[in-house]
XYZ file of C-alpha atoms in Angstrom:
752
model
C -52.831 -53.841 47.719
C -51.320 -52.011 44.695
C -49.631 -53.723 41.825
C -45.812 -53.342 41.202
C -46.694 -50.984 38.310
C -48.936 -48.872 40.750
C -45.823 -48.851 42.933
C -43.552 -47.472 40.687
C -46.101 -45.068 39.541
C -47.032 -44.095 43.075
C -43.052 -43.327 44.194
C -41.920 -42.014 40.900
C -44.694 -40.206 39.416
C -43.725 -36.762 37.885
C -47.398 -35.755 38.654
C -47.442 -36.580 41.964
C -45.185 -35.750 44.868
C -44.990 -38.622 47.203
C -43.222 -38.830 50.449
C -40.919 -41.717 50.829
C -39.119 -42.938 53.890
C -35.641 -44.068 52.673
C -34.713 -46.322 55.722
C -37.889 -48.542 55.450
C -39.101 -47.918 51.592
C -42.688 -47.551 52.780
C -44.605 -45.380 50.751
C -47.435 -43.133 52.811
C -49.639 -44.505 50.052
C -49.296 -47.943 51.328
C -47.482 -50.251 53.955
C -45.615 -52.556 51.658
C -41.638 -52.605 51.159
C -41.259 -50.718 47.723
C -37.839 -51.636 46.486
C -38.433 -55.148 45.946
C -41.688 -54.251 43.950
C -39.651 -51.730 42.098
C -37.098 -54.263 41.212
C -39.520 -56.727 40.316
C -40.876 -54.232 37.972
C -37.739 -53.909 36.340
C -36.905 -57.372 35.947
C -40.227 -57.812 34.020
C -40.208 -57.768 30.209
C -43.314 -55.883 30.419
C -41.624 -52.837 31.884
C -39.532 -52.665 28.769
C -42.511 -53.250 26.379
C -45.043 -51.250 27.418
C -44.515 -48.953 30.877
C -43.849 -45.554 30.028
C -41.346 -44.588 32.992
C -39.750 -41.329 32.849
C -35.945 -40.898 33.140
C -36.331 -38.796 36.030
C -37.932 -42.015 38.033
C -34.685 -43.791 37.998
C -32.901 -40.522 39.180
C -35.435 -40.008 42.052
C -34.938 -43.752 43.144
C -31.143 -43.718 42.931
C -31.516 -40.626 45.023
C -32.944 -42.275 47.733
C -31.365 -45.880 48.140
C -29.736 -46.093 51.686
C -27.653 -49.186 51.602
C -24.580 -50.443 49.075
C -26.877 -53.733 48.804
C -29.865 -51.824 47.598
C -27.589 -49.534 45.221
C -25.849 -52.612 43.659
C -29.424 -54.576 43.229
C -30.943 -51.387 41.164
C -27.804 -51.043 39.265
C -27.537 -54.881 38.403
C -31.068 -55.048 37.428
C -30.981 -52.317 34.910
C -27.477 -53.227 33.658
C -28.575 -56.992 33.400
C -30.925 -55.832 30.691
C -27.859 -55.134 28.491
C -27.015 -58.733 28.108
C -30.283 -59.475 25.968
C -30.220 -58.484 22.342
C -31.784 -55.483 22.550
C -32.802 -53.299 19.427
C -31.201 -49.856 19.681
C -34.118 -48.078 20.797
C -34.612 -50.277 23.757
C -30.818 -50.421 24.319
C -30.710 -46.736 24.231
C -33.435 -46.667 26.921
C -31.449 -48.658 29.516
C -28.324 -46.765 28.835
C -30.160 -43.669 29.806
C -31.403 -45.339 32.573
C -27.740 -46.073 33.857
C -26.980 -42.227 33.216
C -30.050 -41.148 35.347
C -29.060 -43.467 38.073
C -25.433 -42.044 38.174
C -27.246 -38.664 38.630
C -29.188 -39.790 41.207
C -26.523 -41.262 43.312
C -24.511 -37.985 42.874
C -27.156 -36.057 44.907
C -27.978 -39.075 47.191
C -27.677 -37.627 50.862
C -27.925 -41.152 52.557
C -24.185 -41.612 52.290
C -21.598 -39.445 53.538
C -18.811 -38.363 50.983
C -16.498 -40.924 52.398
C -18.948 -43.780 51.878
C -19.626 -42.532 48.319
C -15.982 -42.648 47.280
C -15.775 -46.214 49.010
C -18.708 -47.496 46.998
C -17.414 -45.937 43.770
C -14.087 -47.440 44.269
C -15.668 -50.929 45.156
C -17.854 -50.746 42.242
C -14.928 -49.651 39.975
C -12.538 -52.331 41.180
C -15.062 -54.921 40.877
C -16.190 -54.118 37.424
C -12.623 -54.161 36.210
C -10.972 -57.002 38.534
C -13.559 -59.258 39.967
C -15.723 -60.973 37.760
C -17.016 -62.977 40.323
C -19.081 -60.278 41.656
C -20.544 -59.211 38.407
C -21.514 -61.335 35.471
C -19.028 -60.523 32.485
C -21.820 -58.732 30.478
C -22.582 -56.101 33.175
C -18.982 -55.391 34.326
C -18.316 -52.984 31.793
C -21.839 -51.219 32.161
C -21.064 -51.079 36.005
C -17.222 -49.741 35.702
C -18.954 -46.967 33.047
C -21.310 -45.926 35.991
C -18.856 -45.850 38.436
C -16.715 -43.413 36.382
C -19.487 -41.006 35.336
C -20.377 -41.092 39.339
C -16.631 -40.358 40.243
C -16.393 -37.574 37.538
C -19.420 -36.013 38.775
C -18.320 -35.926 42.378
C -14.936 -34.601 41.611
C -16.276 -31.820 39.499
C -18.892 -30.421 41.838
C -17.716 -31.285 45.212
C -14.567 -30.382 47.463
C -12.753 -33.491 47.304
C -10.372 -35.120 49.871
C -7.138 -35.979 48.155
C -6.479 -38.974 49.775
C -9.726 -40.653 49.092
C -9.599 -40.175 45.298
C -5.632 -41.120 44.996
C -6.189 -44.826 45.052
C -8.655 -44.389 41.819
C -5.835 -43.195 39.526
C -4.605 -46.966 38.745
C -8.061 -48.081 38.417
C -9.297 -45.228 35.922
C -5.753 -46.050 33.915
C -7.154 -49.624 33.731
C -10.022 -48.515 31.983
C -8.065 -46.699 29.141
C -7.603 -50.119 27.452
C -11.183 -50.849 27.097
C -12.584 -48.806 24.027
C -16.246 -48.656 25.423
C -14.976 -47.012 28.818
C -12.200 -44.965 27.010
C -14.452 -41.757 26.975
C -15.726 -41.875 30.730
C -11.884 -42.719 31.437
C -10.671 -39.955 29.870
C -13.227 -37.408 31.472
C -12.360 -39.014 34.996
C -8.824 -38.719 34.283
C -8.947 -35.485 33.465
C -10.663 -34.570 36.588
C -8.050 -36.359 38.868
C -5.371 -35.117 37.385
C -6.421 -31.648 38.667
C -5.440 -32.748 42.035
C -1.676 -32.984 43.328
C -1.866 -37.007 43.365
C 0.849 -38.609 45.553
C 1.057 -41.622 43.520
C 2.082 -39.610 40.372
C 5.249 -38.118 42.257
C 6.296 -41.832 43.449
C 9.602 -42.850 41.290
C 9.468 -46.408 40.135
C 12.440 -48.771 39.035
C 13.206 -48.441 35.312
C 9.756 -47.433 33.682
C 7.512 -48.946 36.304
C 6.101 -45.658 37.947
C 2.765 -44.670 37.700
C 3.610 -41.501 36.085
C 5.525 -43.547 33.509
C 2.748 -46.016 32.843
C 0.303 -42.933 32.225
C 2.495 -41.321 29.828
C 3.104 -44.455 28.203
C -0.825 -45.315 27.704
C -1.947 -41.711 26.794
C 0.755 -41.546 24.411
C -0.122 -44.981 22.808
C -3.707 -44.050 22.535
C -3.253 -40.554 21.109
C -0.725 -41.916 18.583
C -3.017 -44.148 17.159
C -2.701 -47.442 18.730
C -5.993 -47.804 19.594
C -7.849 -48.351 16.506
C -11.348 -46.490 15.454
C -11.337 -44.231 18.696
C -13.586 -40.859 18.342
C -12.417 -37.563 17.562
C -13.488 -36.417 21.078
C -11.468 -39.066 22.559
C -8.440 -38.250 20.580
C -8.880 -34.514 21.718
C -9.357 -35.511 25.246
C -6.046 -37.500 25.080
C -4.013 -34.807 23.558
C -5.503 -32.298 26.069
C -4.711 -34.826 28.824
C -1.312 -34.996 27.495
C -0.696 -31.575 27.013
C -1.529 -30.625 30.474
C 0.473 -33.155 31.998
C 3.601 -32.350 29.996
C 2.928 -28.555 31.260
C 2.632 -29.573 35.077
C 4.028 -32.721 36.002
C 6.170 -34.654 33.160
C 9.881 -35.481 34.141
C 12.540 -35.884 31.583
C 12.212 -39.727 32.005
C 8.507 -39.510 31.119
C 9.440 -37.182 28.220
C 11.794 -39.969 26.624
C 8.796 -42.308 26.824
C 6.351 -39.700 24.898
C 9.131 -38.815 22.518
C 9.488 -42.442 21.252
C 5.650 -42.331 19.921
C 6.806 -40.503 16.901
C 3.409 -40.557 15.323
C 2.424 -38.113 17.866
C 4.223 -35.495 16.030
C 2.673 -36.350 12.506
C 0.214 -34.260 10.580
C 1.303 -30.771 11.929
C 0.908 -29.390 8.735
C -2.936 -30.303 8.227
C -4.439 -31.060 11.660
C -6.872 -28.426 11.998
C -7.074 -29.377 15.735
C -3.656 -28.672 16.341
C -3.116 -31.568 18.477
C 0.596 -32.283 17.961
C 1.334 -28.551 18.014
C -0.198 -28.544 21.383
C 1.938 -30.832 22.733
C 4.966 -29.282 21.094
C 3.759 -25.755 22.653
C 3.662 -27.441 25.948
C 7.420 -28.756 25.580
C 8.863 -25.467 24.358
C 7.188 -23.675 27.197
C 9.167 -26.318 29.931
C 12.066 -25.772 27.850
C 12.738 -29.484 27.494
C 15.793 -30.377 25.509
C 16.350 -33.799 23.980
C 17.888 -35.136 20.718
C 14.659 -34.942 18.336
C 13.486 -31.447 19.231
C 15.386 -29.759 16.556
C 13.747 -32.090 13.907
C 10.425 -31.079 15.568
C 10.738 -27.527 15.352
C 11.930 -28.025 11.776
C 8.549 -29.516 10.756
C 7.143 -26.532 12.846
C 8.952 -24.267 10.748
C 8.143 -25.601 7.762
C 4.293 -25.752 8.350
C 4.497 -22.234 9.306
C 4.910 -21.352 5.535
C 3.382 -24.194 3.777
C 0.109 -25.081 5.829
C -3.202 -24.035 4.028
C -4.768 -23.720 7.483
C -4.341 -20.383 8.962
C -4.856 -21.229 12.477
C -2.309 -23.840 11.981
C 0.260 -21.326 10.581
C -0.391 -18.996 13.625
C 0.243 -21.553 16.254
C 3.324 -22.735 14.784
C 4.684 -19.117 14.464
C 4.194 -18.632 18.072
C 5.932 -22.065 18.740
C 8.843 -21.153 16.695
C 9.287 -18.091 18.318
C 9.156 -19.048 21.716
C 11.877 -21.722 20.849
C 14.216 -18.872 19.131
C 13.859 -16.604 22.087
C 13.956 -18.842 25.183
C 16.445 -21.704 24.233
C 20.209 -20.934 24.454
C 20.963 -21.512 20.820
C 23.886 -20.780 19.119
C 24.269 -17.793 16.303
C 24.534 -20.461 13.739
C 21.332 -22.202 14.491
C 19.349 -18.994 14.948
C 20.753 -17.955 11.462
C 19.369 -21.079 10.021
C 16.141 -20.424 11.029
C 16.116 -16.738 9.943
C 17.530 -17.670 6.880
C 14.672 -19.735 5.601
C 12.194 -17.012 6.664
C 14.167 -14.410 4.732
C 14.205 -17.025 1.731
C 10.695 -16.915 1.601
C 10.148 -13.235 1.435
C 11.198 -13.417 -2.160
C 7.889 -15.427 -2.805
C 4.834 -13.703 -4.368
C 2.094 -15.500 -2.454
C 1.064 -16.063 1.172
C 4.276 -17.651 1.913
C 5.850 -14.165 1.725
C 3.163 -12.736 4.131
C 3.845 -15.404 6.427
C 7.613 -14.967 6.415
C 7.321 -11.334 6.697
C 4.788 -11.646 9.947
C 7.534 -13.996 11.627
C 10.254 -11.631 11.071
C 8.061 -8.681 12.355
C 7.534 -11.049 15.571
C 11.029 -12.112 15.765
C 12.353 -8.468 15.774
C 9.663 -7.347 18.371
C 10.183 -10.130 20.350
C 14.165 -10.286 20.520
C 14.019 -6.291 21.472
C 12.048 -7.054 24.611
C 13.392 -6.145 28.158
C 14.008 -9.282 30.527
C 15.900 -11.968 31.180
C 18.681 -12.656 28.487
C 17.417 -9.211 26.626
C 20.812 -8.188 26.274
C 22.267 -11.302 24.314
C 19.204 -11.367 22.200
C 19.428 -7.446 21.471
C 23.052 -8.084 20.687
C 22.028 -10.667 18.142
C 19.488 -8.421 16.806
C 21.652 -5.691 16.160
C 24.125 -7.975 14.420
C 21.199 -9.089 12.386
C 20.073 -5.538 11.134
C 22.110 -5.240 8.319
C 20.995 -8.731 6.849
C 17.503 -7.795 7.526
C 17.563 -4.369 5.854
C 19.385 -5.707 2.833
C 16.878 -8.215 2.482
C 13.747 -6.026 3.078
C 14.523 -3.050 1.133
C 14.227 -4.712 -2.282
C 10.529 -5.736 -1.385
C 9.090 -2.418 -1.500
C 7.305 -1.891 -4.623
C 9.022 0.321 -7.244
C 6.332 2.309 -7.977
C 5.605 3.176 -4.076
C 3.877 6.492 -3.777
C 5.938 8.234 -0.629
C 2.905 10.420 0.328
C 0.767 7.361 1.119
C 1.176 5.202 4.195
C 4.028 3.083 4.095
C 4.183 -0.359 2.661
C 3.994 -3.360 5.044
C 7.699 -3.912 4.455
C 8.543 -0.160 4.910
C 6.686 -0.408 8.073
C 8.712 -3.241 9.195
C 11.943 -1.651 8.289
C 10.786 1.192 10.268
C 10.185 -1.395 13.231
C 13.823 -2.491 12.716
C 15.237 1.016 13.091
C 12.978 1.501 16.179
C 14.057 -1.653 17.913
C 17.732 -1.761 17.024
C 20.116 0.369 18.991
C 20.922 3.822 17.514
C 24.612 3.010 16.550
C 23.650 0.347 14.210
C 20.959 2.211 12.558
C 23.500 4.875 12.089
C 25.521 2.280 10.455
C 22.711 1.220 8.021
C 22.113 4.564 6.785
C 25.060 4.897 4.058
C 24.008 1.299 3.158
C 20.426 2.659 2.650
C 21.547 5.724 0.604
C 23.906 3.821 -1.481
C 20.935 1.811 -2.669
C 19.117 4.459 -3.762
C 20.113 4.281 -7.341
C 18.635 0.783 -7.704
C 16.111 1.238 -5.423
C 14.703 5.118 -5.138
C 11.272 4.434 -4.353
C 12.327 2.287 -1.401
C 14.999 4.460 -0.153
C 12.639 7.519 0.093
C 9.932 5.532 1.959
C 12.123 4.094 4.645
C 14.250 7.492 5.035
C 11.677 8.946 7.627
C 12.157 6.114 9.973
C 16.002 6.752 10.013
C 15.257 10.426 10.832
C 12.912 9.702 13.697
C 15.460 7.052 14.909
C 18.295 9.282 14.845
C 16.919 12.587 15.130
C 19.804 15.105 15.174
C 22.453 12.447 14.503
C 20.660 12.372 11.078
C 21.780 15.962 9.956
C 25.197 14.912 8.654
C 23.567 12.904 6.058
C 21.388 15.506 4.539
C 24.374 16.611 2.263
C 24.476 13.101 0.652
C 20.522 13.299 -0.027
C 21.196 16.869 -1.710
C 23.776 14.913 -3.827
C 21.189 12.570 -5.040
C 19.080 15.515 -6.411
C 21.880 17.086 -8.342
C 23.281 13.796 -9.952
C 19.760 12.213 -10.634
C 19.726 10.967 -14.315
C 15.777 9.505 -14.579
C 12.536 11.041 -13.535
C 12.213 8.483 -10.770
C 15.415 9.373 -9.207
C 14.538 13.218 -9.409
C 10.993 12.649 -8.072
C 12.315 10.465 -5.019
C 15.401 12.181 -4.356
C 13.412 15.427 -4.167
C 10.813 13.598 -1.859
C 13.750 12.798 0.261
C 14.707 16.725 0.549
C 11.122 17.474 1.441
C 10.764 14.616 4.275
C 13.757 16.310 5.611
C 12.577 19.821 5.821
C 9.434 18.516 7.551
C 11.204 16.496 10.004
C 13.834 19.481 10.817
C 11.757 22.694 10.498
C 14.413 24.747 11.672
C 16.785 23.821 9.051
C 18.503 26.778 7.094
C 16.946 25.768 3.564
C 18.453 29.081 2.093
C 22.042 28.216 2.855
C 24.504 28.270 -0.089
C 24.979 24.527 0.041
C 20.996 24.440 -1.175
C 21.437 26.500 -4.265
C 21.823 23.989 -6.876
C 19.079 21.841 -5.227
C 16.575 24.830 -5.556
C 17.794 25.592 -9.142
C 16.899 22.050 -9.926
C 13.513 22.797 -7.993
C 12.438 25.645 -10.270
C 13.561 23.931 -13.233
C 11.519 20.936 -12.410
C 8.383 22.668 -12.173
C 8.243 22.550 -16.176
C 8.787 18.813 -16.146
C 6.305 16.881 -18.306
C 5.594 14.637 -15.355
C 2.986 15.931 -12.789
C 4.273 14.051 -9.945
C 7.760 16.047 -10.304
C 5.974 19.110 -10.382
C 3.668 18.470 -7.406
C 6.673 17.640 -5.207
C 8.371 20.690 -6.540
C 5.512 22.866 -5.435
C 5.678 21.219 -1.963
C 9.143 22.115 -1.743
C 8.410 25.609 -2.594
C 6.501 26.215 0.486
C 9.251 25.555 2.310
C 11.331 28.008 0.117
C 8.951 30.715 0.434
C 8.363 30.138 4.313
C 12.353 30.370 4.578
C 12.385 33.594 2.467
C 9.782 35.196 4.685
C 11.737 34.721 7.769
C 14.902 35.749 6.350
C 16.010 39.596 6.582
C 17.279 39.782 2.964
C 17.946 43.017 0.868
C 15.877 43.255 -2.240
C 18.222 42.803 -5.574
C 17.874 42.019 -9.232
C 18.817 38.717 -8.833
C 16.235 37.902 -6.274
C 13.352 39.554 -8.640
C 14.705 37.833 -11.717
C 14.633 34.607 -9.430
C 11.085 35.072 -8.008
C 9.598 36.160 -11.623
C 11.091 33.007 -13.213
C 9.555 30.840 -10.355
C 6.108 32.517 -10.662
C 6.236 32.023 -14.615
C 7.160 28.456 -14.090
C 4.038 28.197 -11.739
C 1.719 29.614 -14.527
C 2.999 26.563 -16.185
C 1.927 24.397 -13.562
C -1.358 26.133 -13.428
C -1.639 25.378 -17.006
C -0.847 21.489 -16.824
C -2.769 20.978 -13.725
C -5.864 18.847 -14.186
C -6.286 17.355 -10.678
C -7.709 19.225 -7.642
C -5.417 16.938 -5.251
C -2.545 19.486 -5.109
C -4.616 22.427 -5.941
C -4.050 24.201 -2.280
C 0.029 23.788 -2.614
C -0.535 25.615 -6.113
C -2.496 28.112 -4.589
C -0.447 29.006 -1.724
C 2.875 29.252 -3.870
C 1.032 31.511 -6.248
C 0.128 33.822 -3.568
C 3.663 33.815 -1.728
C 5.513 34.385 -5.243
C 3.247 37.520 -6.256
C 3.086 38.988 -2.740
C 6.897 38.442 -2.485
C 7.647 40.069 -6.107
C 5.247 42.853 -5.151
C 7.270 43.685 -1.842
C 10.691 43.032 -3.326
C 10.188 45.196 -6.449
C 8.814 48.071 -4.278
C 11.874 48.177 -2.068
C 14.421 48.775 -5.203
C 15.881 52.158 -5.195
C 14.620 54.591 -7.942
C 17.993 54.498 -9.724
C 17.989 50.638 -10.003
C 14.275 50.923 -11.253
C 15.096 53.576 -13.850
C 17.861 51.372 -15.522
C 16.531 47.771 -14.433
C 17.018 46.011 -17.329
C 20.229 47.404 -18.152
C 21.536 46.792 -14.450
C 20.748 43.331 -14.757
C 23.578 40.700 -15.292
C 23.563 38.048 -18.219
C 22.326 35.625 -15.701
C 19.420 37.700 -14.771
C 18.459 38.634 -18.137
C 18.283 35.227 -19.219
C 15.990 33.900 -16.361
C 13.720 36.874 -17.573
C 13.971 35.789 -21.075
C 13.054 32.137 -20.020
C 10.044 33.429 -17.976
C 8.504 35.260 -20.817
C 8.900 32.368 -22.859
C 7.060 30.245 -20.441
C 4.203 32.676 -20.303
C 4.015 33.460 -23.889
C 5.798 36.817 -23.719
C 9.105 36.032 -25.256
C 9.929 38.915 -27.518
C 13.053 40.590 -26.655
C 11.501 44.103 -27.019
C 8.663 43.283 -24.887
C 11.203 42.575 -22.163
C 13.646 45.509 -22.469
C 10.642 48.004 -22.774
C 8.612 46.599 -19.811
C 12.072 46.831 -17.698
C 12.901 50.107 -18.383
C 9.669 51.970 -16.796
C 9.905 53.329 -13.378
C 9.393 51.719 -10.049
C 5.370 51.346 -10.176
C 5.909 50.878 -14.002
C 8.130 47.674 -13.725
C 6.071 46.295 -10.535
C 2.773 46.914 -12.497
C 4.215 45.520 -15.662
C 5.873 42.422 -14.406
C 3.230 41.423 -12.112
C 0.279 42.643 -14.260
C 1.772 40.076 -16.939
C 1.713 37.202 -14.489
C -1.642 38.243 -13.401
C -3.002 38.355 -17.109
C -1.555 35.299 -17.935
C -3.354 33.528 -15.086
C -6.562 35.263 -16.011
C -6.341 33.923 -19.665
C -5.524 30.417 -18.238
C -8.634 30.841 -15.823
C -10.984 31.358 -18.819
C -9.172 28.858 -21.297
C -8.791 25.782 -19.092
C -10.686 23.918 -16.947
C -12.539 24.467 -13.437
C -9.372 23.812 -11.430
C -7.631 26.647 -12.809
C -10.334 29.051 -12.425
C -11.047 28.061 -9.014
C -6.952 28.186 -8.185
C -6.871 31.746 -9.888
C -9.972 33.039 -8.021
C -8.524 31.889 -4.751
C -5.092 33.543 -5.180
C -7.259 36.792 -6.265
C -9.062 36.672 -2.758
C -5.832 36.016 -0.843
C -4.011 38.931 -2.232
C -6.953 41.169 -2.002
C -5.517 42.816 1.497
C -2.279 43.270 -0.010
C -0.882 46.714 0.089
C -1.089 48.778 -3.069
C -2.686 45.646 -4.815
C -4.874 48.135 -6.604
C -2.251 48.710 -8.997
C -3.295 45.425 -10.684
C -7.061 46.357 -10.608
C -7.674 45.778 -14.552
C -5.836 42.607 -14.824
C -7.475 40.898 -11.608
C -11.231 42.456 -12.360
C -11.074 41.372 -15.960
C -11.851 37.396 -15.530
C -14.088 38.295 -12.675
C -16.098 40.272 -14.559
C -16.441 37.923 -17.429
C -17.522 35.299 -15.380
C -19.855 37.195 -13.074
C -21.570 39.094 -15.866
C -21.938 35.963 -17.952
C -19.137 36.729 -20.844
C -17.457 33.703 -20.305
C -19.798 31.144 -21.826
C -22.399 28.841 -20.732
C -19.906 26.111 -19.242
C -19.171 28.085 -15.933
C -20.491 26.069 -13.095
C -22.818 27.593 -10.278
C -19.963 27.065 -7.715
C -17.315 28.961 -9.520
C -19.682 31.912 -10.380
C -20.661 32.341 -6.690
C -16.787 31.871 -6.210
C -16.335 34.723 -8.425
C -18.846 36.871 -7.142
C -17.550 36.649 -3.671
C -14.157 37.562 -4.624
C -15.348 40.325 -6.591
C -17.307 41.733 -3.782
C -14.003 41.244 -1.529
C -11.929 43.239 -3.647
C -14.466 46.051 -4.096
C -14.763 46.506 -0.546
C -11.062 46.437 -0.109
C -10.619 49.292 -2.438
C -12.958 51.417 -4.760
C -10.187 51.215 -7.387
C -11.353 47.402 -8.053
C -14.992 48.515 -8.421
C -14.193 51.296 -10.670
C -12.249 48.739 -12.738
C -14.989 46.344 -12.913
C -17.296 48.897 -14.082
C -15.381 49.971 -16.911
C -14.440 46.634 -18.074
C -18.107 45.505 -17.803
C -18.922 48.759 -20.199
C -16.137 47.635 -22.661
C -17.404 43.998 -22.564
C -21.091 45.038 -23.105
C -20.065 47.472 -25.971
C -17.979 44.633 -27.636
C -21.104 42.266 -27.524
C -23.302 44.984 -29.013
C -20.886 45.631 -31.667
C -20.611 42.136 -32.736
C -24.391 41.847 -32.573
C -24.612 44.539 -35.055
C -22.138 43.140 -37.396
C -23.533 39.756 -37.429
C -27.169 41.532 -37.990
C -25.595 43.334 -40.711
C -24.261 40.378 -42.355
C -27.920 38.828 -41.837
C -29.631 41.484 -43.295
C -29.067 41.145 -47.127
C -30.047 37.300 -46.540
C -33.231 38.169 -45.055
C -34.256 40.352 -48.062
C -33.808 37.462 -50.518
C -35.888 35.056 -48.039
């Protein structure tokens, strides 16, 4: 007959599949009753000393037991080993066996589901309450085994609620045992997924099962049980959160609130345990005296916590509280004032406060229940928001770049606030221009977008800002506001009389020493020329004088420009002004042309004098003689001077100037009668293309010059003839200089 060890190996071997009759426990490898032999082996010290039985063996045995008595025998034999002073390795072995037995019971088919739950209940009840059944040392192990089997059964199978409801008080009874606590919390979590009738029974005073459950869980979560693991703490808070979200009554809430330690460490707890409870409370909209203090701590932690995750959770909770509770304006004002105070900080606190303000604006403008009162409060608050946020925009903000975060926040405010309130904010906005010009210029677009046509009545006020500007900042940002207005309202009549003073300032500002002012004026000039091209105006000496002055000022911009960022604006403006001058002078009648200078008023003469001075042609005689020519003489003389100056700048300055001038030539090549200026245009092109402009000309610029030259020659033969003549002249001058240098060097060579 086989030994006991051989019986265990025969039945439980991983290497050999052995069929076992669960009713008789007779192995087909022998005829003996195996369970008794297996239990004898398990009782033997030799089993723990030398026999290598795999853990799956225990699962297989538990899977095949067929009666409660057999099950109890198996459990007790293994659990009994723990009363001995085992070393850690062997104790771990026994505990692992208990785990395997639990897994085996879970898949045991010898019992129907009702029997399994009855057996688990019996195990758990006896382990907790009947010490006569199990020795005291084994009771905890048996209870833990029962809790694990219960948890597995509830997690994986459909369960009859009537069968599991009685387990609730038993599982709660395990919460006070620190050894059983992890398994008890797992079992409790599984139990609470079902609508248990016992939880809904109201007892006297604080005696209902639900009241006791809240009290015990709150006690553990608040640290009443010493040295519990982090996992147990997290599980406890998770169960409390779930219970608050689904089941808790106001009476039970009063029990929970008494454990004030539950709401400590909000600012520092990276696991957000207390916050999870507060979040559930806010979602259920419970109201109690301590809630305002708790929310104040949440508000403080939102700003001051060093953990971003905590700050975000606090923001969500505070926002839900402000939006969903019925609060007085005074209470709302208090919370908003705190956030607005922190927007004046210069660190992370400011960013968090601004994020909260943004979320508040979005939340209070959402449609839905109570939206009317919330939006009314938002409208009331809009002026305070605006007054606080506007100074936070950087004073050196570039209005051509994307708005600053604070600027975008003001944009959100104008979008979410009622149109009437936005209209009321505009005077406040414009009145702040002198102190915060960059900020007002940045946010004005948002007001235009919100008000559309209603904004137009404020354009005159903006023009006045241009006219009364005292500093370069005020000039720059006020001109940008005008530019932004023109772009947003493209059909606006920019040549109306009310704009005359503004345009005079724009023309003059082209000569400003600051490039940013010159650049914004160039952008505005494009709007001016676009409007001029669309308006059917008769030519006049005044218009010609104005255009010539603007052209001269653009030559100054060309001279001073060292960046390619605004090259396209400058190119387009030079093309527009030269084309307009060419056209308008051509429309003057012959009598006016013959006496042009003498027909000018003093203002027009002054404009010409200023223009000649800007392009270094300031002698009085030059202007008088030039403007006494006939029609073509005047046109050729005036535009020729401008083109000549542009050519000089192209050859004298940097590559930016040369590229702009060549682009202007190319775009004007198809202009009617443009051949009048062939010599002025072809001179710099010839010098560059033929190598007379020095060695610093890049390959790209030379290629551009050649393309423009070819384009002009194909447009009109006169350009080609002028080019040949200029080239011959330049070659002759080069030969002459070479001869003079050789003559000077001749005597020196003879001496040598």
